[in-house]
Amino acid sequence: MFGFDDSLDLPVAEMAQRVRDKDNPLTASKLVETSLLRIETLDAAYGAFLRRTGDLAREQAAAVDAKAEAGEDPGPLAGVPLAVKDNLAVPGVPLTCGSKILGEYIPPTWATSVKRAVDAGACIVGKTNLDEFAMGSSTENSAFGPTRNPHGTAFVPGGSSGGSAAAVASGMAPLALGSDTGGSIRQPAALCGITGMKPTYGRVSRNGLVAFASSLDQVGPMARSCADARALLEAIEGVDPLDATTRGYDTAAQNGVDLGSLRIGRVTEFALDDVPGGEPAQAAVERVRSALFETGATDAELSLPLVQASIPVYYLVAPAEASSNLARYDGVRYGHRAEGGADLMDLYARTREEGFGEEVKRRILIGTFALSAGYADAYYKKAMATRAALRAQFDSAFAECDVIVSATTPTCAFKIGEKADDPLAMYLCDVLTVAANLAGLPAVSVPCGKTAEGLPLGIQVWGPPGRDGLVFDVAEQLEAMDGCGYEAPEVTS
Amino acid sequence: MSAGAVLVGMEVHLQLKTKTKCFSASPYHYGADPNTLTDPTVMGLPGALPVLNHEAVRLAVRTGLALGCRIADVTKWDRKNYFYPDLPKGYQISQYDQPLCIEGAIEIDDDEGNPKTVRITRAHLEEDTGKSTHDEGGDKSRVDLNRAGAPLLEIVSEPDIASAGEAVRYLEALREIVAYIGTSDGNMQEGNLRCEPNINLVFENGDKTPIVEVKNLNSVRNVGRAIEYEIVRQQKAYDDDNQTMENTPRSTRGWDDDREVTVHQRYKESADDYRYFPEPDLPPLEIDPAFVETERGALPELPRARRKRYCDDKGLSAYDAEVITSDPAVSHWFEAVLAGDPARDAKKVVNWMTGELLRHLNDKKIHLDEVGLTPEGLGEIVDLEAARTINTRTAKELFREVIESGASPAALVEERGLSQVSDRGPVEAAVKAAMEAQAQAVEDYRAGNEKARGRVFGAVMKELKGRGDPKLVNEVLTELLG
């Protein structure tokens, strides 16, 4: 691809196996240099990376190669270049969250998920762009400029993990870590034509992930295939003593479900018939469903009425938690501090006025309002009650079906700037993804063809809590269908 | 105008004695250099998460049980949101509507000395804030986050306290309880016990003065003074300006230690809006009833109950009971002496402890756990003396010897033959010998000089090397002197 050394385009397991095999000439250092060269060459067009970490990657690669040389196992991700969303902490590397407010902040400790990937042999090639504090669906809200979609640079890559999605889609890195609070892994994965997975809430540690909405945030893998994504998930998952919300889950793939007789849930409320521009996505859903039925799967028609409330519920719960999580950025201990504050309140106000972007301010205000005395009952508490009821509806739904299949996004990628002034239109991008966060479910988006303009579409597989392996198994079937799966973009720059 | 009845409710923040903080592994102790006891969670660094310290829960449950509280089956954590530089995350992790400990009581004496119950509404666990200091006249403020995240138990009472004296006794009782159960140092100077009384007056016609919360109180004595001051101030504001709850909002006042007055700080126009919501980083906590029962079983006898038992069952005076229970270490030592033999004379043990033992501790400036003498050792001395195996003089000599060495007094008595001579034969022989040696004194005595008897007695004791049973010596002497 692109005339580069193509060992970086191998499936991750094979790539790592060659690095682990001391008799194979492929080394971690070679993979890292290839990745860094691709970033050097391509990223001017995409703006996927906020920071390249060449020195760190080379150091990590050298350590992997030394282990392999010494006959030790450098791990299942040996030498695989990894792009890390810039809301995950890597010690010694500036952490921005796509915001000015963090200033020159350098974290002292690892995000558990990143550390586990590195311990499995992955090498960090850079920190990727995102909507500020992961708030957005287009990566246009980054204080450091937008990222462009590798399938068409006039288009957004989706968001908020748009930098990670573009890095993987363009082949700059075979694996990336993202975070998903309302669809921030799955939606950009769909728009960039790659696989992105939001694990069951509590499967992956949030330690070192800069909090947006703590009860919804989950770190997850982004890759060119389900197998690659699963390899990254298996490296990062598991109970973490530093995150009290982590839980141990059985990683067994199928959990006893016969893939040939799966009951495939179709949620009435996810139909896109009335959505302008929703036809291609709806057609893709129908196509994969028909193909699944041919293998013996059955159709389970379901209605989850509260899914229709998921956007308003999400846009109360997430901003409420965010308004509290972002209170620490006050200019007192670290990050940006405004000059010339007359007193403490003025220092706070100026620092936050200067440091936060418009969308972040909007959500802090919404969240503060939703939690305020006199309004909390009508907004936050009502949203939480609805969330609990939505969870119960999903519990019932998963008694009727094994997985749910839907589109990941109502439409393909939109043009940069197209929705930038219309927050509500932007919020609706999440209509097919937020329910998984509200209910804590695992869900994976796999590429499933393109629109007439050549922009990718994604199909989403949802499972019950803890059945991440099942979700991957079904997604792998979809991925193998005609017209589905990863396709490298034409180089558009 | 009539004098209003006083209503005081107490909010106490008690720092629990854990090794590490409430929600992180950062150590905590008093008096370290600023900002040396921190970690990413304490500093509120991006991405750092709280993890519950279960020892803080255990100490909170232990304290709650000692205060007679019910322990919740399920409790949860909430965020209390406000901005301040010593609150690094911009919120405090606390418990809003499901406190860990519910409905307890502290027994105190009222101003007439009669027993009185002050009801406790709730006690919940939360994290402490850091400490801000502001330069005197300067423009710098400094923040020390050492204290941030230390576990606090906030104990809220009903407004059952009716005077400054009761408030002082409430705090003393609470401090004594936590000292006994070892859950907190309860030291107001070091800030591990902080209290904010809520004070107002209620009049016979139903009028109430606006509630005032007093802050900046750093000693129990000042709590009493602040309440005294508020009673007078509120009565005057009612008498002169008819100030009542209806026309004046609640307020916060600060104690000015130099001028010994409370100073208005701010009105609480409406309830402060802390935007409480459930802490999403911490799952709700289920409390195992078996754990609660284990903790209940591990509680020691509390000081008030212990004093009552000493007076009722052990025949101690109220004063002696108070003295011997005022320090938990002394009290537990005393208990250990009595435990060796429940028949031991408690009054005698108190006398030894408040006399010889405390004198020794004061002279040497050491603590009880630094002496060689064991509770069993003192018990042996008391027993030997009670059985008249040794006399008082020997007892005191023995005490001075074993206080350092820790040797067994009974063994020493055996080994050195120190037991008192209380057989009639040798005593009679000694008396006869002394009468011969002190013939003049015998003559003087018989001639009516009472004092001469002492010379003969001294000679008898000398014959017996100081170990004669004085009672028996006197008996024989009386017989033979005629």
CSV table of C-alpha atoms in Angstrom, one decimal, chain B residues 78-474:
chain,number,residue,atom,x,y,z
B,78,ASP,CA,-22.3,11.5,46.1
B,79,ARG,CA,-20.4,14.4,44.7
B,80,LYS,CA,-20.8,17.7,46.4
B,81,ASN,CA,-19.8,20.3,43.8
B,82,TYR,CA,-18.2,23.7,44.6
B,83,PHE,CA,-15.2,25.6,43.5
B,84,TYR,CA,-12.4,26.3,46.0
B,85,PRO,CA,-8.6,26.0,45.6
B,86,ASP,CA,-8.3,23.5,48.5
B,87,LEU,CA,-10.8,21.2,46.8
B,88,PRO,CA,-8.7,19.9,44.0
B,89,LYS,CA,-11.4,18.1,42.0
B,90,GLY,CA,-14.0,20.8,42.3
B,91,TYR,CA,-16.2,18.3,44.2
B,92,GLN,CA,-16.0,16.5,47.5
B,93,ILE,CA,-16.9,12.9,47.6
B,94,SER,CA,-19.5,12.6,50.4
B,95,GLN,CA,-22.7,10.9,51.2
B,96,TYR,CA,-25.9,12.8,50.6
B,97,ASP,CA,-29.1,10.8,51.0
B,98,GLN,CA,-27.9,7.4,52.1
B,99,PRO,CA,-25.5,7.9,55.1
B,100,LEU,CA,-23.5,5.0,56.5
B,101,CYS,CA,-24.7,5.5,60.1
B,102,ILE,CA,-28.2,6.5,61.1
B,103,GLU,CA,-29.9,7.6,64.4
B,104,GLY,CA,-27.7,7.2,67.4
B,105,ALA,CA,-27.2,9.1,70.7
B,106,ILE,CA,-24.6,10.4,73.1
B,107,GLU,CA,-25.3,10.3,76.8
B,108,ILE,CA,-24.2,13.4,78.7
B,109,ASP,CA,-25.0,15.1,82.0
B,110,ASP,CA,-27.2,18.2,81.9
B,111,ASP,CA,-26.3,21.3,83.9
B,112,GLU,CA,-27.8,19.8,87.0
B,113,GLY,CA,-25.8,16.7,86.7
B,114,ASN,CA,-28.7,14.5,85.5
B,115,PRO,CA,-28.2,12.1,82.6
B,116,LYS,CA,-29.4,13.4,79.3
B,117,THR,CA,-29.6,12.0,75.7
B,118,VAL,CA,-28.4,14.0,72.7
B,119,ARG,CA,-29.8,12.3,69.6
B,120,ILE,CA,-27.6,11.9,66.6
B,121,THR,CA,-29.3,12.3,63.3
B,122,ARG,CA,-26.7,10.6,61.1
B,123,ALA,CA,-23.0,10.1,60.5
B,124,HIS,CA,-21.6,9.9,57.0
B,125,LEU,CA,-18.2,9.3,55.5
B,126,GLU,CA,-16.6,11.9,53.3
B,127,GLU,CA,-13.2,13.1,52.2
B,128,ASP,CA,-11.4,16.1,53.8
B,129,THR,CA,-10.4,19.1,51.9
B,130,GLY,CA,-6.9,20.6,51.7
B,131,LYS,CA,-5.9,23.7,53.7
B,132,SER,CA,-5.7,27.2,52.4
B,133,THR,CA,-3.5,29.8,54.1
B,134,HIS,CA,-3.6,33.5,53.2
B,135,ASP,CA,-0.6,35.8,53.8
B,136,GLU,CA,-1.3,38.3,56.5
B,137,GLY,CA,-1.8,41.6,54.5
B,138,GLY,CA,-0.1,40.1,51.5
B,139,ASP,CA,-1.6,39.0,48.2
B,140,LYS,CA,-0.5,35.4,48.3
B,141,SER,CA,-2.6,32.4,49.2
B,142,ARG,CA,-1.1,28.9,49.6
B,143,VAL,CA,-2.7,25.5,49.3
B,144,ASP,CA,-1.6,22.4,51.2
B,145,LEU,CA,-3.2,19.2,49.9
B,146,ASN,CA,-1.8,16.9,52.6
B,147,ARG,CA,-5.1,16.8,54.3
B,148,ALA,CA,-7.1,16.5,51.1
B,149,GLY,CA,-8.8,13.1,50.9
B,150,ALA,CA,-8.3,12.2,54.5
B,151,PRO,CA,-11.4,10.3,55.8
B,152,LEU,CA,-13.9,12.3,57.8
B,153,LEU,CA,-16.9,11.1,59.6
B,154,GLU,CA,-19.5,14.0,59.8
B,155,ILE,CA,-21.6,13.4,62.8
B,156,VAL,CA,-24.8,15.5,62.9
B,157,SER,CA,-26.8,15.9,66.1
B,158,GLU,CA,-30.4,16.9,66.7
B,159,PRO,CA,-30.8,20.3,68.4
B,160,ASP,CA,-31.0,18.6,71.8
B,161,ILE,CA,-28.2,20.6,73.4
B,162,ALA,CA,-29.6,23.3,75.7
B,163,SER,CA,-26.6,25.1,77.0
B,164,ALA,CA,-22.9,25.9,76.4
B,165,GLY,CA,-22.1,23.5,79.2
B,166,GLU,CA,-24.0,20.7,77.5
B,167,ALA,CA,-22.3,21.4,74.3
B,168,VAL,CA,-18.9,21.1,75.9
B,169,ARG,CA,-19.8,17.9,77.6
B,170,TYR,CA,-21.2,16.5,74.3
B,171,LEU,CA,-17.9,17.1,72.7
B,172,GLU,CA,-15.9,15.8,75.6
B,173,ALA,CA,-18.1,12.6,75.6
B,174,LEU,CA,-17.6,12.2,71.9
B,175,ARG,CA,-13.9,12.7,72.1
B,176,GLU,CA,-13.7,10.2,75.0
B,177,ILE,CA,-15.6,7.6,73.0
B,178,VAL,CA,-13.5,7.8,69.9
B,179,ALA,CA,-10.3,7.7,72.1
B,180,TYR,CA,-11.6,4.5,73.7
B,181,ILE,CA,-12.4,2.8,70.5
B,182,GLY,CA,-9.3,4.1,68.8
B,183,THR,CA,-11.0,5.5,65.6
B,184,SER,CA,-9.7,9.1,65.9
B,185,ASP,CA,-7.3,11.2,67.8
B,186,GLY,CA,-10.2,13.6,68.3
B,187,ASN,CA,-7.7,16.5,68.7
B,188,MET,CA,-9.2,19.9,68.0
B,189,GLN,CA,-5.9,21.7,67.8
B,190,GLU,CA,-4.6,19.3,65.1
B,191,GLY,CA,-7.9,19.6,63.4
B,192,ASN,CA,-8.9,16.0,63.5
B,193,LEU,CA,-12.0,17.0,65.4
B,194,ARG,CA,-13.8,20.1,64.1
B,195,CYS,CA,-17.1,21.3,65.1
B,196,GLU,CA,-19.7,23.8,64.0
B,197,PRO,CA,-22.6,24.4,66.4
B,198,ASN,CA,-25.9,25.6,65.0
B,199,ILE,CA,-27.5,27.9,67.6
B,200,ASN,CA,-30.8,29.6,68.1
B,201,LEU,CA,-33.3,30.5,70.7
B,202,VAL,CA,-37.0,29.6,71.0
B,203,PHE,CA,-39.4,31.6,73.0
B,204,GLU,CA,-42.6,30.7,74.8
B,205,ASN,CA,-44.7,32.5,72.3
B,206,GLY,CA,-43.2,30.3,69.5
B,207,ASP,CA,-40.8,32.9,68.1
B,208,LYS,CA,-37.4,31.6,67.1
B,209,THR,CA,-34.3,33.5,66.4
B,210,PRO,CA,-32.5,32.7,63.1
B,211,ILE,CA,-30.1,29.8,63.2
B,212,VAL,CA,-26.5,30.8,63.3
B,213,GLU,CA,-23.7,28.4,62.4
B,214,VAL,CA,-20.4,29.2,64.1
B,215,LYS,CA,-17.1,28.3,62.4
B,216,ASN,CA,-13.4,28.6,63.2
B,217,LEU,CA,-13.7,27.0,66.6
B,218,ASN,CA,-10.4,25.3,67.5
B,219,SER,CA,-11.0,24.2,71.1
B,220,VAL,CA,-13.8,22.8,73.2
B,221,ARG,CA,-13.5,25.8,75.5
B,222,ASN,CA,-14.1,28.1,72.6
B,223,VAL,CA,-17.2,26.2,71.5
B,224,GLY,CA,-18.6,26.9,75.0
B,225,ARG,CA,-17.6,30.6,74.8
B,226,ALA,CA,-19.1,31.0,71.3
B,227,ILE,CA,-22.4,29.5,72.4
B,228,GLU,CA,-22.5,31.7,75.5
B,229,TYR,CA,-21.8,34.7,73.3
B,230,GLU,CA,-24.5,33.8,70.8
B,231,ILE,CA,-27.1,33.2,73.5
B,232,VAL,CA,-26.6,36.8,74.7
B,233,ARG,CA,-26.3,38.3,71.2
B,234,GLN,CA,-29.4,36.5,69.9
B,235,GLN,CA,-31.5,37.4,72.9
B,236,LYS,CA,-30.5,41.1,72.5
B,237,ALA,CA,-31.3,41.0,68.8
B,238,TYR,CA,-34.7,39.6,69.6
B,239,ASP,CA,-35.4,42.0,72.4
B,240,ASP,CA,-34.1,45.1,70.7
B,241,ASP,CA,-34.9,44.5,67.0
B,242,ASN,CA,-37.4,41.6,67.2
B,243,GLN,CA,-35.1,39.6,65.0
B,244,THR,CA,-36.7,36.2,64.2
B,245,MET,CA,-36.5,33.4,61.8
B,246,GLU,CA,-39.4,35.0,59.9
B,247,ASN,CA,-37.6,38.2,59.2
B,248,THR,CA,-33.9,37.2,59.1
B,249,PRO,CA,-32.2,34.4,57.1
B,250,ARG,CA,-29.8,31.9,58.6
B,251,SER,CA,-26.2,32.9,58.7
B,252,THR,CA,-22.7,31.8,59.3
B,253,ARG,CA,-20.6,33.6,61.9
B,254,GLY,CA,-16.9,33.1,62.6
B,255,TRP,CA,-15.4,32.9,66.1
B,256,ASP,CA,-12.8,35.7,66.7
B,257,ASP,CA,-10.5,34.3,69.3
B,258,ASP,CA,-8.8,37.5,70.2
B,259,ARG,CA,-12.0,39.6,70.8
B,260,GLU,CA,-14.0,36.5,72.0
B,261,VAL,CA,-16.9,37.4,69.8
B,262,THR,CA,-18.6,35.8,66.8
B,263,VAL,CA,-18.5,37.9,63.6
B,264,HIS,CA,-21.0,37.8,60.8
B,265,GLN,CA,-19.6,36.1,57.7
B,266,ARG,CA,-22.6,35.5,55.3
B,267,TYR,CA,-26.3,34.9,55.1
B,268,LYS,CA,-27.5,31.6,53.7
B,269,GLU,CA,-30.3,33.2,51.6
B,270,SER,CA,-31.3,29.8,50.3
B,271,ALA,CA,-29.9,26.4,50.8
B,272,ASP,CA,-26.4,26.3,49.2
B,273,ASP,CA,-26.7,24.5,45.8
B,274,TYR,CA,-24.0,21.9,45.8
B,275,ARG,CA,-25.6,20.0,42.8
B,276,TYR,CA,-25.3,16.7,44.6
B,277,PHE,CA,-25.4,13.6,42.3
B,278,PRO,CA,-24.3,10.0,42.7
B,279,GLU,CA,-20.5,9.6,42.3
B,280,PRO,CA,-20.2,7.5,39.1
B,281,ASP,CA,-16.6,6.5,39.8
B,282,LEU,CA,-17.6,4.4,42.9
B,283,PRO,CA,-20.2,1.7,43.0
B,284,PRO,CA,-22.7,1.6,45.8
B,285,LEU,CA,-21.4,-0.2,48.9
B,286,GLU,CA,-23.2,-3.1,50.4
B,287,ILE,CA,-22.5,-3.6,54.1
B,288,ASP,CA,-22.4,-7.2,55.2
B,289,PRO,CA,-24.5,-7.6,58.4
B,290,ALA,CA,-21.9,-10.2,59.6
B,291,PHE,CA,-19.2,-7.5,59.3
B,292,VAL,CA,-21.3,-5.1,61.4
B,293,GLU,CA,-21.8,-7.8,64.1
B,294,THR,CA,-18.1,-8.5,64.2
B,295,GLU,CA,-17.4,-4.8,64.7
B,296,ARG,CA,-20.1,-4.6,67.3
B,297,GLY,CA,-18.6,-7.5,69.2
B,298,ALA,CA,-15.2,-5.9,69.0
B,299,LEU,CA,-16.3,-2.7,70.7
B,300,PRO,CA,-14.8,-2.2,74.2
B,301,GLU,CA,-16.9,-1.1,77.1
B,302,LEU,CA,-17.5,2.6,76.7
B,303,PRO,CA,-16.3,5.1,79.3
B,304,ARG,CA,-19.7,6.2,80.6
B,305,ALA,CA,-20.9,2.6,81.1
B,306,ARG,CA,-17.6,1.7,82.7
B,307,ARG,CA,-17.8,4.5,85.2
B,308,LYS,CA,-21.3,3.5,86.2
B,309,ARG,CA,-20.2,-0.1,86.7
B,310,TYR,CA,-17.2,1.0,88.8
B,311,CYS,CA,-19.5,3.1,91.0
B,312,ASP,CA,-22.3,0.5,91.2
B,313,ASP,CA,-20.4,-2.7,91.4
B,314,LYS,CA,-16.9,-1.9,92.4
B,315,GLY,CA,-17.7,0.7,95.1
B,316,LEU,CA,-15.6,3.4,93.6
B,317,SER,CA,-16.5,7.0,94.3
B,318,ALA,CA,-17.7,9.0,91.3
B,319,TYR,CA,-14.4,11.0,91.5
B,320,ASP,CA,-12.2,7.9,91.5
B,321,ALA,CA,-14.3,6.4,88.6
B,322,GLU,CA,-13.8,9.6,86.6
B,323,VAL,CA,-10.1,9.8,87.3
B,324,ILE,CA,-9.3,6.1,86.5
B,325,THR,CA,-11.4,6.2,83.2
B,326,SER,CA,-10.3,9.6,81.9
B,327,ASP,CA,-7.5,8.2,79.8
B,328,PRO,CA,-8.3,5.1,77.8
B,329,ALA,CA,-4.8,3.6,78.3
B,330,VAL,CA,-5.0,4.0,82.1
B,331,SER,CA,-8.6,2.7,82.1
B,332,HIS,CA,-7.7,-0.4,80.1
B,333,TRP,CA,-4.7,-1.0,82.4
B,334,PHE,CA,-6.9,-0.7,85.4
B,335,GLU,CA,-9.4,-3.1,83.8
B,336,ALA,CA,-6.5,-5.6,83.3
B,337,VAL,CA,-5.6,-5.4,87.0
B,338,LEU,CA,-9.2,-6.2,88.0
B,339,ALA,CA,-9.5,-8.8,85.3
B,340,GLY,CA,-6.7,-10.8,87.0
B,341,ASP,CA,-8.9,-11.4,90.0
B,342,PRO,CA,-12.4,-9.8,90.1
B,343,ALA,CA,-12.3,-9.9,93.9
B,344,ARG,CA,-9.4,-7.5,94.0
B,345,ASP,CA,-10.2,-4.3,95.9
B,346,ALA,CA,-10.8,-1.8,93.2
B,347,LYS,CA,-10.3,1.1,95.5
B,348,LYS,CA,-6.8,-0.2,96.5
B,349,VAL,CA,-5.9,-0.6,92.9
B,350,VAL,CA,-7.0,3.0,92.2
B,351,ASN,CA,-4.9,4.2,95.1
B,352,TRP,CA,-1.8,2.5,93.8
B,353,MET,CA,-2.4,3.8,90.3
B,354,THR,CA,-3.3,7.4,91.1
B,355,GLY,CA,-0.6,7.5,93.7
B,356,GLU,CA,2.7,5.6,93.2
B,357,LEU,CA,2.2,4.7,89.6
B,358,LEU,CA,1.2,8.1,88.2
B,359,ARG,CA,3.9,9.8,90.4
B,360,HIS,CA,6.4,7.5,88.8
B,361,LEU,CA,5.1,8.3,85.3
B,362,ASN,CA,5.2,12.0,85.9
B,363,ASP,CA,8.7,11.9,87.5
B,364,LYS,CA,10.1,9.9,84.6
B,365,LYS,CA,7.9,11.7,82.0
B,366,ILE,CA,7.0,8.4,80.4
B,367,HIS,CA,3.8,6.6,79.3
B,368,LEU,CA,2.1,3.7,80.9
B,369,ASP,CA,3.3,1.3,78.2
B,370,GLU,CA,6.9,2.2,79.0
B,371,VAL,CA,7.0,0.8,82.6
B,372,GLY,CA,8.1,-2.7,83.4
B,373,LEU,CA,5.3,-3.3,85.8
B,374,THR,CA,2.4,-5.3,84.4
B,375,PRO,CA,-1.2,-5.1,85.5
B,376,GLU,CA,-0.7,-8.6,86.9
B,377,GLY,CA,2.3,-7.4,88.9
B,378,LEU,CA,0.4,-4.7,90.6
B,379,GLY,CA,-2.4,-7.2,91.2
B,380,GLU,CA,0.1,-9.4,93.0
B,381,ILE,CA,1.2,-6.6,95.2
B,382,VAL,CA,-2.4,-5.7,96.1
B,383,ASP,CA,-3.1,-9.4,96.8
B,384,LEU,CA,0.0,-9.9,98.9
B,385,GLU,CA,-0.8,-6.8,101.0
B,386,ALA,CA,-4.5,-7.8,101.3
B,387,ALA,CA,-3.5,-11.3,102.5
B,388,ARG,CA,-1.1,-9.6,105.0
B,389,THR,CA,1.7,-11.6,103.5
B,390,ILE,CA,3.6,-8.4,103.2
B,391,ASN,CA,3.1,-5.1,105.0
B,392,THR,CA,2.7,-1.7,103.4
B,393,ARG,CA,6.3,-0.8,103.7
B,394,THR,CA,7.4,-4.0,101.9
B,395,ALA,CA,4.7,-3.4,99.4
B,396,LYS,CA,6.0,0.0,98.5
B,397,GLU,CA,9.6,-1.2,98.3
B,398,LEU,CA,8.6,-4.0,96.1
B,399,PHE,CA,6.6,-1.6,93.9
B,400,ARG,CA,9.6,0.6,93.4
B,401,GLU,CA,11.7,-2.4,92.4
B,402,VAL,CA,9.3,-4.0,89.9
B,403,ILE,CA,8.0,-0.8,88.3
B,404,GLU,CA,11.2,-0.8,86.3
B,405,SER,CA,12.2,-4.5,86.2
B,406,GLY,CA,8.7,-5.9,85.6
B,407,ALA,CA,9.6,-8.9,87.8
B,408,SER,CA,6.9,-10.8,89.5
B,409,PRO,CA,6.4,-9.4,93.1
B,410,ALA,CA,5.0,-12.7,94.3
B,411,ALA,CA,8.1,-14.5,93.0
B,412,LEU,CA,10.4,-11.9,94.7
B,413,VAL,CA,8.6,-12.3,98.0
B,414,GLU,CA,9.1,-16.0,97.8
B,415,GLU,CA,12.7,-15.9,96.6
B,416,ARG,CA,13.8,-13.4,99.2
B,417,GLY,CA,11.7,-14.5,102.1
B,418,LEU,CA,10.1,-11.1,102.3
B,419,SER,CA,6.8,-12.3,103.6
B,420,GLN,CA,5.6,-10.7,106.7
B,421,VAL,CA,6.2,-12.4,110.1
B,422,SER,CA,2.7,-13.1,111.3
B,423,ASP,CA,3.3,-16.3,113.4
B,424,ARG,CA,2.9,-15.6,117.1
B,425,GLY,CA,6.0,-17.6,118.1
B,426,PRO,CA,8.7,-15.5,116.4
B,427,VAL,CA,6.8,-12.3,117.1
B,428,GLU,CA,6.6,-13.1,120.8
B,429,ALA,CA,10.3,-13.9,120.9
B,430,ALA,CA,11.1,-10.7,119.2
B,431,VAL,CA,8.9,-8.7,121.6
B,432,LYS,CA,10.6,-10.3,124.6
B,433,ALA,CA,14.1,-9.6,123.2
B,434,ALA,CA,13.1,-6.0,122.5
B,435,MET,CA,11.7,-5.6,126.0
B,436,GLU,CA,15.0,-6.8,127.4
B,437,ALA,CA,17.0,-4.6,125.2
B,438,GLN,CA,14.8,-1.6,125.9
B,439,ALA,CA,14.3,-2.1,129.6
B,440,GLN,CA,14.4,1.6,130.3
B,441,ALA,CA,11.7,2.3,127.7
B,442,VAL,CA,9.5,-0.5,129.2
B,443,GLU,CA,9.9,1.0,132.6
B,444,ASP,CA,9.1,4.5,131.3
B,445,TYR,CA,6.0,3.2,129.6
B,446,ARG,CA,4.8,1.4,132.6
B,447,ALA,CA,5.4,4.6,134.5
B,448,GLY,CA,2.9,6.3,132.2
B,449,ASN,CA,4.9,7.6,129.3
B,450,GLU,CA,2.8,6.5,126.3
B,451,LYS,CA,5.5,7.6,123.9
B,452,ALA,CA,8.0,5.1,125.2
B,453,ARG,CA,5.9,2.4,123.7
B,454,GLY,CA,7.0,3.5,120.2
B,455,ARG,CA,10.6,2.8,121.1
B,456,VAL,CA,9.8,-0.7,122.1
B,457,PHE,CA,7.7,-1.2,118.9
B,458,GLY,CA,10.6,0.0,116.8
B,459,ALA,CA,12.9,-2.4,118.4
B,460,VAL,CA,10.5,-5.3,117.8
B,461,MET,CA,10.3,-4.4,114.1
B,462,LYS,CA,14.1,-4.1,114.0
B,463,GLU,CA,14.3,-7.6,115.5
B,464,LEU,CA,12.0,-8.8,112.7
B,465,LYS,CA,14.0,-7.0,110.0
B,466,GLY,CA,11.0,-4.7,109.2
B,467,ARG,CA,8.8,-7.6,108.2
B,468,GLY,CA,6.7,-8.0,111.3
B,469,ASP,CA,3.0,-7.9,110.9
B,470,PRO,CA,2.3,-4.6,112.7
B,471,LYS,CA,-1.1,-5.7,113.9
B,472,LEU,CA,0.2,-8.8,115.5
B,473,VAL,CA,3.2,-7.0,116.9
B,474,ASN,CA,0.9,-4.5,118.6
